[in-house]
Amino acid sequence: MNSMNSMISDIKAALSPLETSEPAFRQIAAVVKPDGIHGALAYLKNKGFTQLCILTCIDWIEDSQFELVYILFSWTDGIHIQLRARIDREKPFFTTVTDIFPGARYYEREVHEFFGVEFCGNEDLYKPLFLELWDDIPPLRKDFDPQAYSDSKFPMRENANEFLSMTGGGDDE
Amino acid sequence: MNAMNFVYGFLVLVAVFIFQTTLTGINRKVTARLQKRYGARWYQQFLDIFKAMRKDSTSHGWVFDFGVIMALGGIMATVIFIPVAGFEAFPGLDNVFVISYLLAVGMLGMAMSAAGSGNPWASIGVARALTNMLAYDIPLMIVIFTMIFAFDSASVGELAAMQQGMGVLGWNAVRMPLGGIVAVIALLGMLGKKPFDSFIAPAEIASGPMVEYGGKHLGFMFILHEFMTFIEVSLILNLFFGGGATIWEYMLKYAVLYTFTTIISGVMPRFKIDQAVKYFYRVPLAMAVVQGLVVIFTGLGVKIWF
Amino acid sequence: MSIAVFLAILIILAAASFFVTAANKKAGGFATVAVSLFALAMVLSMKGSVGGEQSFMYLGFSITTVGWYFSVVMLTAYSMTSFFNPFWMKKMIYPAGYNFLYLVSMAGTIGMFFAGDFITLFIFWETVVWSSAFIIQQGKSRKASYVYYVLSAVGSMATLFAIMLAYSVSGTFVIRDAFTGLAGSPGTALVVFLAFILSGLSKMGIFPFHVWLPEAHGSAPHTFSPVLSGGLVKMGAFIAFLSVTAFPAYEIFGDMLKIMGIPAPIYFLMLLGALSIIIGTLMAIKQEDAKRLLAYSSVANGGYILIGILMLDQVGFAGGMMHLMNHALASAAAFLAIAAVAYRTGTTKMSEMGGMIHRMPVTYLVYLISIISMAGIPPMGGFVSKWLVFQGLADKGLLFIAAAAFFGSIGSFMYVFRPLSAVFLGQLFTRDKDVREVGFFMMFPMVVLTLLTLAAGVFPNIILRVVTEIQKSAGIEPVTLARNTIVTTNGFLDAFRVFIVFGFGFAIAFVLFIVRRKSRKVGLMDTYTSAEFIHTPELLHYSHSFYAPFERLYDKAPDTMNMYKKISAGIAELGGLVEAVFYGGKPAKTIFWIMAAGMVFFLAGGVFR
Amino acid sequence: MVLDEKDNRSPWEKIGDYFSANSVWMKWYCTGCGAIEMPPTMTSRFDMERLGMGPMATPRQADVLLITGYLSTKTLRRVIYSYEQMNSPRYVVGFGSCTVNGGIYYDSYATINRLDMYLPVDLYIAGCMPRPEAIMNGFAKLIDMIKKGEARGWRHYQENYEWYKKNQLDSLGEVIIKDEFHE
């Protein structure tokens, strides 16, 4: 556990996080200010956290905030670190981290597609990645209603008796 | 050459188709039993072929159709040349080289049609099939070459007839034991059975050359496969296992040899194509060369035999 | 008409074509067509005057069947290829020079094949080498021309040496007499034999002289590659033929060590032939350029021809001689087909094309039939000749050479299929959507060559009858021919019946195909792609490193060209050293060394006399 | 489609249907979790080869398109593309409750609810997931239907092509799209 404790103290000293915790075994979570993310990532990459496992996002709709979560992994120490930062939900703009982790290009596109967060500096941001021909607000935002979308797009099966015919086909055309 | 030859040739084709397709069905059952399954019906292969012929098909242009016809035509011509228990529809045309190179017409047609579909998987499959052919053919041809030198004949029918009359001891597989082993291994490669089936690998390259075939094209491919199997097994049977004095003996031996390859392939994993080449150029090639040198320089097994 | 007059007319016509081309490029191109067709007609009409001896000033000619046969092969390649000339004139740097040299080299080959003595032979040989070297450098690279010329020069010098040595012993330049005079001294005979055949080997591209073929064929003008491969390479076969027939190699080396009944020097040359089959095949498999691929295939086929001719027996020899014709037809047709494609698309790189069959179906059929012949598949000509070579080998029990022959034969399926698949089949590239088939004038020679290839496969006895005459004139037992049938000790081949049965099978398959319901036509892009949508045909075309898993098995093998490069670097270094020691910037020093060397030679001559 | 439609097949078609029924080759579209139930159905315990069924590598060769589980809009596009590559007669089997009515993904923004709006389903096998027994039972039923000429979904698709196309476009926007990884 020594390496964990020294890592936490290092992080506290170097990044001055708003808050740190240990959510699980050999995992560290640190909440930083949005403008501290870049420096923190560069610092941690130097310390051996060479892998960006994922970049994801959480929609805190009551606080009107998006929380970006960067999870890093160190292959030398075997420690995961979550870096969390909250940005304004109404103005979801953030800078890209592709200069530090080039692989973040796809994660940022994913977050953009599902939450609408814009990462300035990522050239491919507006190319579609997962959703093909999406025509609504980003689907993982809390104010998106999947049931309504599903009802409007994908017809439901209305009556149970039809199922008994076992032949399918469009009886109701 | 008169009309009767062609009638005989046609009858040979029909008979071979029925015989080989039945045998394939039975061998599917054998494979199933190896895997502790009940297996398909013995006539399942007929159903599959007729079903495929019944369906609609898609075509990717004239070479896609032409290649299929050329393949089946070439293979059927080769079947007519194969001597079966002393019977030949066109006597005298059963030269080893004619048969093995006429077989290549069929393969070229199939490769052409497959590549003509425009599907890259088909091209990859063809590339593998041709590489596989280069691997198995050299050891086999060396052994056959030795045999032609030793017996002074390149006629498959004559070579088969020479082995008869001495029982098992007359078989070339016994006279040239290393050559016999090479022949059986090469037969596995020729038939595309495991472990040498990387060119049709269904899960990896979506059945390779067959990827775009459906309907009657696929039916043609199945018929072609039956005929090709017959040619390849018959070639090895005639050259190394003495053919057959009567048609019944021939059929029995044929069934045993073919089922034997099925059983071997039933318990084998698959070689990568470069592994197959390496294998053939290490073990069977060395065996074939040793066998060739022994026969050519000492006559052991051919000139000196009881 | 005497040969000398005929050649003089050809050379005058060549000079005329120079001026015609200078006036009008296209007309100059048509002039080469007319002149080469005239030459072909003249040579064909000479069949009757076989056996004549003629001389003109210092030159001696003798009209032999073999010379006639070779001339016909050569002129077929020249005249058919010349049909392409008018259309390529605007791509040439020096069109007038090209046409002139084209016809001069053609005249040179005729003179060489009808040569009655060594001086004539050598003069015309050099004419061809020089004129073709200047043609090759009009293509893509000059380096190719150097490689070609250097290797030809090695052969030429060796031949000159052999001729002089033979003259010093037997005192005559007349081909047959000069060689038979050597019978008394087998040591000299061996040196003469090896030195003489060296030029043949280098011309035919036998290992280790094969490096010039891919360079020269690959970068020669597209209209000259068919001639190089179909024609000029066969000059080497002529030398090989002279080495074993005019030079009675089997008799002179009769007392030497024999391997399977073949004298050791000849067996050694056969092994070289076998090696070139293997190397040609392996290298052809991994080429990315269609013309280089076909060039390496010429190396491999040269191996078959050499082995066949060197066997000098009833069957194998006939096979070698016939393969010469078949390969000339097939290879010229294949090169012409590639040239036709290059004419429309501007490239010969296989990975830059695809699906040309949908735009150039006739060219495709030409290429298909020529590669079927090259790979030795019935019912084409190549099969019959390879069959004869195999039968000859099996008769003698030459195991290792046969193994190489089989390797080359099966390997050829691999390399000939590659351009077929990459250039003609597969996806049609967006860039080539509007490509059209070549015009009738370019299609004509290709179709003629194709029909000849087919005829050679169905009625092989037409060619084999000439070969039997050659065999008789060479004093060996001719191959037995019955009506449509070739008989050998190991069995017989009835090519016509094989063709008929093939047609029968094809007819059944065709009927079976058309009685079933018509199939739905779909586009090339509508293929199974694991249900993914792909819109770019270039990405869906498999052509680059086609046999990657197989190529990987031998990509570390040493390269002959690199070996030559190392040697040349070594020689350059040595030259630098010599220059530094003996020249050093002061002429006086150089003169001193020359005088010193001269003194040493004179003294040594005096002492050892 | 109605069950009691009169059997007006010609004798040739009857023979053809006999062959089709006894040699049913499948293309599994492994869209969802249902695919895991196929290996036990295929191997020695249940052995579907005895019914003449077997897996095939490509849609061109196959007779049955087996949709094993939920379909996202993205996969539905590929499924439709695959179905149109198949040769008639061709059949579709919906597998599991997701293809029937959306199953547990009934309110998802990404998955469709009813497969038969987009493709002519000949047979549904209900369950989440259906066990191999149920699958075998369903296959036996399918074979019976083909034999009797009742599995006419492919013809239905041809006849009502506009209706299917309209449904497809309503839900998917466009069937064949360009995506970045292949351009």
PDB file of C-alpha atoms in Angstrom, chain B residues 1 5-7 9-10 13 53-63 65-66 68-74 76-78 80-81 90-93 95 97-98 100-102 104-105 108 111-113 115-121 123-124 126-128 130-131 133-135 137-138 141-142 145-146 148-150 152-155 206 211-212 216-217 220 223 273-275 277-278 281 288-289 292-293 296-297, chain C residues 260 281-282 285 357-358 361 364-365 368 371-372 375-379 383 386-387 390-391 393-400 402-403 405-414 416-417 420-421 425-427 489-494 496-498 500-510 512-514 516-530 539-542 546-547 549-550 552-553:
ATOM      1  CA  MET B   1     -13.572 -42.420 -81.535  1.00  0.00           C
ATOM      2  CA  ASN B   5     -17.456 -43.372 -76.776  1.00  0.00           C
ATOM      3  CA  PHE B   6     -19.453 -40.277 -75.967  1.00  0.00           C
ATOM      4  CA  VAL B   7     -22.399 -42.302 -74.727  1.00  0.00           C
ATOM      5  CA  GLY B   9     -18.473 -41.051 -71.326  1.00  0.00           C
ATOM      6  CA  PHE B  10     -21.834 -39.649 -70.388  1.00  0.00           C
ATOM      7  CA  LEU B  13     -20.289 -39.181 -65.559  1.00  0.00           C
ATOM      8  CA  MET B  53     -29.663 -26.109 -58.304  1.00  0.00           C
ATOM      9  CA  ARG B  54     -33.265 -25.202 -57.597  1.00  0.00           C
ATOM     10  CA  LYS B  55     -32.570 -21.823 -56.063  1.00  0.00           C
ATOM     11  CA  ASP B  56     -32.163 -18.531 -57.824  1.00  0.00           C
ATOM     12  CA  SER B  57     -28.640 -17.322 -58.276  1.00  0.00           C
ATOM     13  CA  THR B  58     -26.714 -14.119 -58.623  1.00  0.00           C
ATOM     14  CA  SER B  59     -24.081 -13.467 -61.232  1.00  0.00           C
ATOM     15  CA  HIS B  60     -21.241 -10.965 -61.274  1.00  0.00           C
ATOM     16  CA  GLY B  61     -20.712 -10.781 -65.002  1.00  0.00           C
ATOM     17  CA  TRP B  62     -19.914 -13.162 -67.804  1.00  0.00           C
ATOM     18  CA  VAL B  63     -16.597 -14.440 -66.473  1.00  0.00           C
ATOM     19  CA  ASP B  65     -20.613 -17.785 -65.303  1.00  0.00           C
ATOM     20  CA  PHE B  66     -18.032 -18.774 -67.894  1.00  0.00           C
ATOM     21  CA  VAL B  68     -18.027 -22.085 -63.607  1.00  0.00           C
ATOM     22  CA  ILE B  69     -18.880 -23.765 -66.904  1.00  0.00           C
ATOM     23  CA  MET B  70     -15.224 -24.083 -67.858  1.00  0.00           C
ATOM     24  CA  ALA B  71     -14.434 -25.568 -64.458  1.00  0.00           C
ATOM     25  CA  LEU B  72     -17.162 -28.182 -64.594  1.00  0.00           C
ATOM     26  CA  GLY B  73     -16.443 -28.924 -68.253  1.00  0.00           C
ATOM     27  CA  GLY B  74     -12.740 -29.452 -67.647  1.00  0.00           C
ATOM     28  CA  MET B  76     -15.956 -33.727 -66.383  1.00  0.00           C
ATOM     29  CA  ALA B  77     -13.570 -34.271 -69.283  1.00  0.00           C
ATOM     30  CA  THR B  78     -10.965 -35.428 -66.785  1.00  0.00           C
ATOM     31  CA  ILE B  80     -14.025 -39.436 -68.545  1.00  0.00           C
ATOM     32  CA  PHE B  81     -10.292 -40.149 -68.887  1.00  0.00           C
ATOM     33  CA  PHE B  90     -11.831 -43.159 -74.497  1.00  0.00           C
ATOM     34  CA  PRO B  91      -9.103 -45.811 -74.511  1.00  0.00           C
ATOM     35  CA  GLY B  92      -5.514 -44.678 -74.436  1.00  0.00           C
ATOM     36  CA  LEU B  93      -6.000 -41.177 -73.134  1.00  0.00           C
ATOM     37  CA  ASN B  95      -1.826 -40.472 -69.394  1.00  0.00           C
ATOM     38  CA  PHE B  97       0.226 -35.875 -67.114  1.00  0.00           C
ATOM     39  CA  VAL B  98      -2.900 -35.407 -69.196  1.00  0.00           C
ATOM     40  CA  SER B 100      -3.190 -34.049 -63.723  1.00  0.00           C
ATOM     41  CA  TYR B 101      -2.991 -31.065 -66.073  1.00  0.00           C
ATOM     42  CA  LEU B 102      -6.516 -31.339 -67.393  1.00  0.00           C
ATOM     43  CA  ALA B 104      -5.857 -27.833 -63.689  1.00  0.00           C
ATOM     44  CA  VAL B 105      -8.273 -26.520 -66.326  1.00  0.00           C
ATOM     45  CA  LEU B 108      -8.217 -22.459 -63.304  1.00  0.00           C
ATOM     46  CA  ALA B 111     -10.229 -19.651 -59.691  1.00  0.00           C
ATOM     47  CA  MET B 112     -11.127 -17.353 -62.568  1.00  0.00           C
ATOM     48  CA  SER B 113     -14.789 -17.361 -61.749  1.00  0.00           C
ATOM     49  CA  ALA B 115     -11.772 -13.914 -58.637  1.00  0.00           C
ATOM     50  CA  GLY B 116     -14.217 -12.561 -61.223  1.00  0.00           C
ATOM     51  CA  SER B 117     -16.782 -12.050 -58.497  1.00  0.00           C
ATOM     52  CA  GLY B 118     -14.751  -9.106 -57.260  1.00  0.00           C
ATOM     53  CA  ASN B 119     -14.716 -10.358 -53.714  1.00  0.00           C
ATOM     54  CA  PRO B 120     -11.290 -10.104 -52.072  1.00  0.00           C
ATOM     55  CA  TRP B 121     -11.940 -13.171 -49.959  1.00  0.00           C
ATOM     56  CA  SER B 123      -8.941 -14.013 -54.305  1.00  0.00           C
ATOM     57  CA  ILE B 124      -7.329 -14.810 -50.978  1.00  0.00           C
ATOM     58  CA  VAL B 126      -7.588 -18.830 -54.611  1.00  0.00           C
ATOM     59  CA  ALA B 127      -4.111 -17.633 -53.662  1.00  0.00           C
ATOM     60  CA  ARG B 128      -4.092 -20.127 -50.815  1.00  0.00           C
ATOM     61  CA  LEU B 130      -2.740 -22.412 -55.578  1.00  0.00           C
ATOM     62  CA  THR B 131      -0.055 -22.262 -52.887  1.00  0.00           C
ATOM     63  CA  MET B 133      -1.280 -27.053 -54.849  1.00  0.00           C
ATOM     64  CA  LEU B 134       2.364 -26.095 -55.246  1.00  0.00           C
ATOM     65  CA  ALA B 135       3.013 -27.671 -51.860  1.00  0.00           C
ATOM     66  CA  ASP B 137       2.081 -31.591 -55.991  1.00  0.00           C
ATOM     67  CA  ILE B 138       5.874 -31.610 -55.973  1.00  0.00           C
ATOM     68  CA  MET B 141       4.838 -35.777 -58.823  1.00  0.00           C
ATOM     69  CA  ILE B 142       8.321 -36.941 -57.833  1.00  0.00           C
ATOM     70  CA  PHE B 145       7.783 -39.689 -61.942  1.00  0.00           C
ATOM     71  CA  THR B 146       9.771 -42.447 -60.262  1.00  0.00           C
ATOM     72  CA  ILE B 148       6.857 -43.901 -64.664  1.00  0.00           C
ATOM     73  CA  PHE B 149      10.613 -44.362 -64.913  1.00  0.00           C
ATOM     74  CA  ALA B 150      10.489 -47.733 -63.179  1.00  0.00           C
ATOM     75  CA  ASP B 152       8.162 -47.479 -68.422  1.00  0.00           C
ATOM     76  CA  SER B 153       4.600 -46.373 -68.725  1.00  0.00           C
ATOM     77  CA  ALA B 154       2.730 -43.182 -68.053  1.00  0.00           C
ATOM     78  CA  SER B 155      -0.697 -44.685 -68.562  1.00  0.00           C
ATOM     79  CA  ALA B 206     -15.893 -16.886 -45.506  1.00  0.00           C
ATOM     80  CA  VAL B 211     -17.835 -16.895 -51.076  1.00  0.00           C
ATOM     81  CA  GLU B 212     -20.000 -15.453 -53.838  1.00  0.00           C
ATOM     82  CA  LYS B 216     -27.037 -22.990 -59.430  1.00  0.00           C
ATOM     83  CA  HIS B 217     -23.481 -21.697 -59.294  1.00  0.00           C
ATOM     84  CA  PHE B 220     -22.168 -26.521 -59.924  1.00  0.00           C
ATOM     85  CA  ILE B 223     -21.011 -31.272 -58.412  1.00  0.00           C
ATOM     86  CA  ILE B 273      -0.954 -22.077 -45.506  1.00  0.00           C
ATOM     87  CA  ASP B 274       2.729 -21.337 -44.981  1.00  0.00           C
ATOM     88  CA  GLN B 275       2.898 -24.110 -42.405  1.00  0.00           C
ATOM     89  CA  VAL B 277       4.069 -25.502 -47.499  1.00  0.00           C
ATOM     90  CA  LYS B 278       6.828 -25.934 -44.933  1.00  0.00           C
ATOM     91  CA  TYR B 281       8.672 -29.421 -48.308  1.00  0.00           C
ATOM     92  CA  ALA B 288       9.689 -38.713 -52.034  1.00  0.00           C
ATOM     93  CA  VAL B 289      13.279 -37.929 -52.983  1.00  0.00           C
ATOM     94  CA  GLY B 292      12.967 -41.840 -55.970  1.00  0.00           C
ATOM     95  CA  LEU B 293      16.688 -42.308 -55.489  1.00  0.00           C
ATOM     96  CA  ILE B 296      16.122 -45.233 -59.726  1.00  0.00           C
ATOM     97  CA  PHE B 297      19.534 -46.352 -58.529  1.00  0.00           C
TER      98      PHE B 297
ATOM     99  CA  MET C 260      22.169 -41.068 -65.611  1.00  0.00           C
ATOM    100  CA  THR C 281       9.285 -19.263 -60.825  1.00  0.00           C
ATOM    101  CA  LEU C 282       9.990 -18.051 -57.321  1.00  0.00           C
ATOM    102  CA  ILE C 285       5.597 -15.161 -57.972  1.00  0.00           C
ATOM    103  CA  ILE C 357     -12.252  -7.743 -68.215  1.00  0.00           C
ATOM    104  CA  HIS C 358     -15.359  -5.604 -68.092  1.00  0.00           C
ATOM    105  CA  PRO C 361     -12.821  -8.663 -72.882  1.00  0.00           C
ATOM    106  CA  TYR C 364      -8.584 -10.761 -71.460  1.00  0.00           C
ATOM    107  CA  LEU C 365      -9.272 -13.833 -73.581  1.00  0.00           C
ATOM    108  CA  LEU C 368      -6.086 -16.158 -70.647  1.00  0.00           C
ATOM    109  CA  ILE C 371      -1.191 -18.116 -69.868  1.00  0.00           C
ATOM    110  CA  ILE C 372      -2.968 -21.441 -70.161  1.00  0.00           C
ATOM    111  CA  ALA C 375       1.372 -22.941 -67.617  1.00  0.00           C
ATOM    112  CA  GLY C 376       1.161 -26.058 -69.736  1.00  0.00           C
ATOM    113  CA  ILE C 377      -2.528 -26.800 -69.375  1.00  0.00           C
ATOM    114  CA  PRO C 378      -4.401 -28.601 -72.163  1.00  0.00           C
ATOM    115  CA  PRO C 379      -5.700 -27.939 -74.744  1.00  0.00           C
ATOM    116  CA  PHE C 383       0.903 -28.504 -72.682  1.00  0.00           C
ATOM    117  CA  LYS C 386       5.862 -29.680 -71.608  1.00  0.00           C
ATOM    118  CA  TRP C 387       4.352 -33.135 -71.841  1.00  0.00           C
ATOM    119  CA  PHE C 390       8.325 -34.588 -68.971  1.00  0.00           C
ATOM    120  CA  GLN C 391       8.180 -37.800 -70.954  1.00  0.00           C
ATOM    121  CA  LEU C 393      12.862 -36.742 -68.405  1.00  0.00           C
ATOM    122  CA  ALA C 394      10.877 -39.708 -67.129  1.00  0.00           C
ATOM    123  CA  ASP C 395      12.439 -41.851 -69.791  1.00  0.00           C
ATOM    124  CA  LYS C 396      15.924 -40.981 -68.578  1.00  0.00           C
ATOM    125  CA  GLY C 397      15.086 -40.836 -64.876  1.00  0.00           C
ATOM    126  CA  LEU C 398      16.552 -37.390 -64.289  1.00  0.00           C
ATOM    127  CA  LEU C 399      14.921 -36.985 -60.902  1.00  0.00           C
ATOM    128  CA  PHE C 400      16.219 -33.622 -59.742  1.00  0.00           C
ATOM    129  CA  ALA C 402      12.235 -33.361 -63.261  1.00  0.00           C
ATOM    130  CA  ALA C 403      11.489 -32.102 -59.760  1.00  0.00           C
ATOM    131  CA  ALA C 405      10.372 -28.978 -64.007  1.00  0.00           C
ATOM    132  CA  PHE C 406       7.338 -29.962 -61.943  1.00  0.00           C
ATOM    133  CA  PHE C 407       7.971 -27.107 -59.563  1.00  0.00           C
ATOM    134  CA  GLY C 408       8.105 -24.664 -62.444  1.00  0.00           C
ATOM    135  CA  SER C 409       4.990 -26.122 -63.956  1.00  0.00           C
ATOM    136  CA  ILE C 410       2.832 -25.943 -60.843  1.00  0.00           C
ATOM    137  CA  GLY C 411       4.451 -22.675 -59.777  1.00  0.00           C
ATOM    138  CA  SER C 412       3.514 -21.199 -63.110  1.00  0.00           C
ATOM    139  CA  PHE C 413      -0.174 -21.605 -62.195  1.00  0.00           C
ATOM    140  CA  MET C 414       0.561 -19.266 -59.334  1.00  0.00           C
ATOM    141  CA  VAL C 416       0.273 -16.546 -64.366  1.00  0.00           C
ATOM    142  CA  PHE C 417      -2.904 -16.365 -62.365  1.00  0.00           C
ATOM    143  CA  LEU C 420      -5.179 -12.472 -64.519  1.00  0.00           C
ATOM    144  CA  SER C 421      -6.678 -11.860 -61.134  1.00  0.00           C
ATOM    145  CA  LEU C 425     -10.555  -9.743 -62.702  1.00  0.00           C
ATOM    146  CA  GLY C 426     -11.638  -8.198 -59.451  1.00  0.00           C
ATOM    147  CA  GLN C 427     -12.999  -4.707 -58.961  1.00  0.00           C
ATOM    148  CA  THR C 489       8.093 -44.969 -75.205  1.00  0.00           C
ATOM    149  CA  ASN C 490       5.958 -44.229 -72.159  1.00  0.00           C
ATOM    150  CA  GLY C 491       2.655 -43.776 -73.867  1.00  0.00           C
ATOM    151  CA  PHE C 492       1.024 -41.569 -76.415  1.00  0.00           C
ATOM    152  CA  LEU C 493      -0.840 -38.321 -76.599  1.00  0.00           C
ATOM    153  CA  ASP C 494      -3.718 -37.549 -78.895  1.00  0.00           C
ATOM    154  CA  PHE C 496      -7.031 -33.583 -80.786  1.00  0.00           C
ATOM    155  CA  ARG C 497      -9.045 -36.168 -78.913  1.00  0.00           C
ATOM    156  CA  VAL C 498      -8.216 -34.518 -75.591  1.00  0.00           C
ATOM    157  CA  ILE C 500     -12.718 -32.990 -78.302  1.00  0.00           C
ATOM    158  CA  VAL C 501     -13.397 -34.606 -74.944  1.00  0.00           C
ATOM    159  CA  PHE C 502     -12.786 -31.290 -73.232  1.00  0.00           C
ATOM    160  CA  GLY C 503     -15.297 -29.745 -75.589  1.00  0.00           C
ATOM    161  CA  PHE C 504     -17.730 -32.562 -74.764  1.00  0.00           C
ATOM    162  CA  GLY C 505     -17.409 -31.886 -71.047  1.00  0.00           C
ATOM    163  CA  PHE C 506     -17.781 -28.183 -71.655  1.00  0.00           C
ATOM    164  CA  ALA C 507     -20.907 -28.754 -73.727  1.00  0.00           C
ATOM    165  CA  ILE C 508     -22.548 -30.843 -70.985  1.00  0.00           C
ATOM    166  CA  ALA C 509     -21.713 -28.215 -68.395  1.00  0.00           C
ATOM    167  CA  PHE C 510     -23.029 -25.484 -70.658  1.00  0.00           C
ATOM    168  CA  LEU C 512     -26.681 -27.922 -67.547  1.00  0.00           C
ATOM    169  CA  PHE C 513     -26.040 -24.256 -66.918  1.00  0.00           C
ATOM    170  CA  ILE C 514     -28.545 -22.826 -69.355  1.00  0.00           C
ATOM    171  CA  ARG C 516     -31.498 -23.723 -65.029  1.00  0.00           C
ATOM    172  CA  ARG C 517     -33.143 -20.402 -64.394  1.00  0.00           C
ATOM    173  CA  LYS C 518     -31.282 -17.307 -65.500  1.00  0.00           C
ATOM    174  CA  SER C 519     -29.338 -15.682 -62.722  1.00  0.00           C
ATOM    175  CA  ARG C 520     -29.821 -12.206 -61.405  1.00  0.00           C
ATOM    176  CA  LYS C 521     -27.106  -9.776 -62.519  1.00  0.00           C
ATOM    177  CA  VAL C 522     -25.566  -7.778 -59.722  1.00  0.00           C
ATOM    178  CA  GLY C 523     -22.759  -5.260 -59.709  1.00  0.00           C
ATOM    179  CA  LEU C 524     -19.204  -5.993 -58.723  1.00  0.00           C
ATOM    180  CA  MET C 525     -19.516  -3.973 -55.538  1.00  0.00           C
ATOM    181  CA  ASP C 526     -22.519  -5.999 -54.430  1.00  0.00           C
ATOM    182  CA  THR C 527     -20.402  -8.680 -52.834  1.00  0.00           C
ATOM    183  CA  TYR C 528     -20.336 -10.280 -49.445  1.00  0.00           C
ATOM    184  CA  THR C 529     -18.375  -7.958 -47.185  1.00  0.00           C
ATOM    185  CA  SER C 530     -19.616  -9.245 -43.827  1.00  0.00           C
ATOM    186  CA  LEU C 539     -10.201  -0.906 -51.344  1.00  0.00           C
ATOM    187  CA  LEU C 540     -12.085  -4.042 -52.240  1.00  0.00           C
ATOM    188  CA  HIS C 541      -9.486  -5.327 -54.682  1.00  0.00           C
ATOM    189  CA  TYR C 542      -6.969  -7.900 -53.518  1.00  0.00           C
ATOM    190  CA  PHE C 546      -0.893 -11.687 -53.638  1.00  0.00           C
ATOM    191  CA  TYR C 547       0.981 -14.694 -52.273  1.00  0.00           C
ATOM    192  CA  PRO C 549       2.343 -16.107 -46.915  1.00  0.00           C
ATOM    193  CA  PHE C 550       4.324 -17.956 -49.557  1.00  0.00           C
ATOM    194  CA  ARG C 552       7.476 -14.725 -46.721  1.00  0.00           C
ATOM    195  CA  LEU C 553       9.039 -18.172 -46.815  1.00  0.00           C
TER     196      LEU C 553
END
